[in-house]
Coordinates of C-alpha atoms in Angstrom, one line a residue:
X993 CA -3.3 4.4 0.4
X994 CA -6.1 2.3 -1.1
X995 CA -5.1 0.0 -4.0
X996 CA -6.9 -2.2 -6.5
X997 CA -5.7 -4.3 -9.5
X998 CA -8.1 -5.2 -12.3
X999 CA -7.7 -7.9 -15.0
X1000 CA -9.4 -8.2 -18.4
X1001 CA -8.8 -11.3 -20.4
X1002 CA -8.5 -10.2 -24.0
X1003 CA -6.3 -10.8 -27.1
X1004 CA -6.5 -7.0 -27.8
X1005 CA -4.8 -5.9 -24.5
X1006 CA -2.2 -3.8 -26.3
X1007 CA -4.7 -2.0 -28.5
X1008 CA -7.0 -1.2 -25.5
X1009 CA -4.0 0.0 -23.4
X1010 CA -3.0 2.4 -26.2
X1011 CA -6.5 3.5 -26.8
X1012 CA -7.0 4.3 -23.1
X1013 CA -3.7 6.2 -23.0
X1014 CA -4.4 8.3 -26.1
X1015 CA -7.8 9.2 -24.8
X1016 CA -6.6 10.0 -21.3
X1017 CA -3.7 12.1 -22.7
X1018 CA -6.1 14.8 -23.8
X1019 CA -6.6 15.7 -20.1
X1020 CA -3.9 14.1 -17.9
X1021 CA -0.2 13.2 -18.0
X1022 CA 0.3 9.8 -19.6
X1023 CA 3.4 7.8 -20.8
X1024 CA 3.0 4.6 -22.7
X1025 CA 4.3 2.1 -25.2
X1026 CA 2.7 -1.1 -26.7
X1027 CA 2.8 -3.1 -23.4
X1028 CA 3.0 -0.7 -20.5
X1029 CA 1.7 2.7 -19.4
X1030 CA 1.5 5.2 -16.5
X1031 CA -1.3 7.7 -16.1
X1032 CA -2.0 10.3 -13.4
X1033 CA -5.7 10.1 -12.9
X1034 CA -7.3 12.8 -10.7
X1035 CA -7.6 10.2 -8.0
X1036 CA -4.1 8.9 -8.1
X1037 CA -1.6 6.8 -10.2
X1038 CA -2.8 4.2 -12.8
X1039 CA -0.3 1.6 -14.0
X1040 CA -1.3 -0.5 -17.0
X1041 CA 0.3 -3.7 -18.5
X1042 CA -0.7 -5.6 -21.6
X1043 CA 0.2 -9.2 -22.3
X1044 CA -0.7 -11.5 -25.1
X1045 CA -3.8 -12.6 -23.2
X1046 CA -4.9 -9.8 -20.8
X1047 CA -4.9 -6.2 -19.7
X1048 CA -3.9 -5.5 -16.1
X1049 CA -4.5 -2.1 -14.5
X1050 CA -3.3 -1.2 -11.0
X1051 CA -4.8 1.8 -9.2
X1052 CA -4.0 3.7 -6.1
X1053 CA -6.0 6.4 -4.3
X1054 CA -6.1 8.2 -1.0
X1055 CA -9.6 7.1 0.0
X1056 CA -12.0 4.3 -0.7
X1057 CA -14.3 6.8 -2.5
X1058 CA -11.4 7.9 -4.8
X1059 CA -10.5 4.3 -5.5
X1060 CA -14.1 3.5 -6.6
X1061 CA -14.0 6.7 -8.8
X1062 CA -10.8 5.5 -10.4
X1063 CA -12.3 2.0 -11.1
X1064 CA -15.3 3.7 -12.6
X1065 CA -13.1 5.9 -14.8
X1066 CA -11.3 2.8 -16.2
X1067 CA -14.4 0.6 -16.5
X1068 CA -16.6 3.2 -18.3
X1069 CA -13.9 4.0 -20.8
X1070 CA -13.1 0.3 -21.4
X1071 CA -16.8 -0.4 -21.8
X1072 CA -16.9 2.0 -24.7
X1073 CA -13.7 0.7 -26.3
X1074 CA -14.3 -3.0 -25.8
X1075 CA -18.0 -3.2 -26.4
X1076 CA -17.6 -5.8 -29.1
X1077 CA -16.2 -8.2 -26.5
X1078 CA -19.1 -7.5 -24.2
X1079 CA -16.9 -5.8 -21.6
X1080 CA -18.7 -4.4 -18.5
X1081 CA -16.1 -4.2 -15.7
X1082 CA -12.6 -5.4 -14.9
X1083 CA -12.2 -8.2 -12.4
X1084 CA -11.0 -6.0 -9.6
X1085 CA -9.0 -7.4 -6.6

């Protein structure tokens, strides 16, 4: 299993987490509250956590290609939602 964790320093972490989840819920299974979430992306599980100062997203996928696809899904959606903060990509580890 391939894994990656991304961090985005922001004071709006909870709002972005909820916005991502509401958007994803139109197509995939999602459970969430104000500070945590689980989503089943087509590539594998996505675990989200919001703190007062950052959004953290952990991904898992069966292949390096699927992991890159999952990162792209998260990054492109967050880029639309967090454009006022100049967001381009999470800091992936």
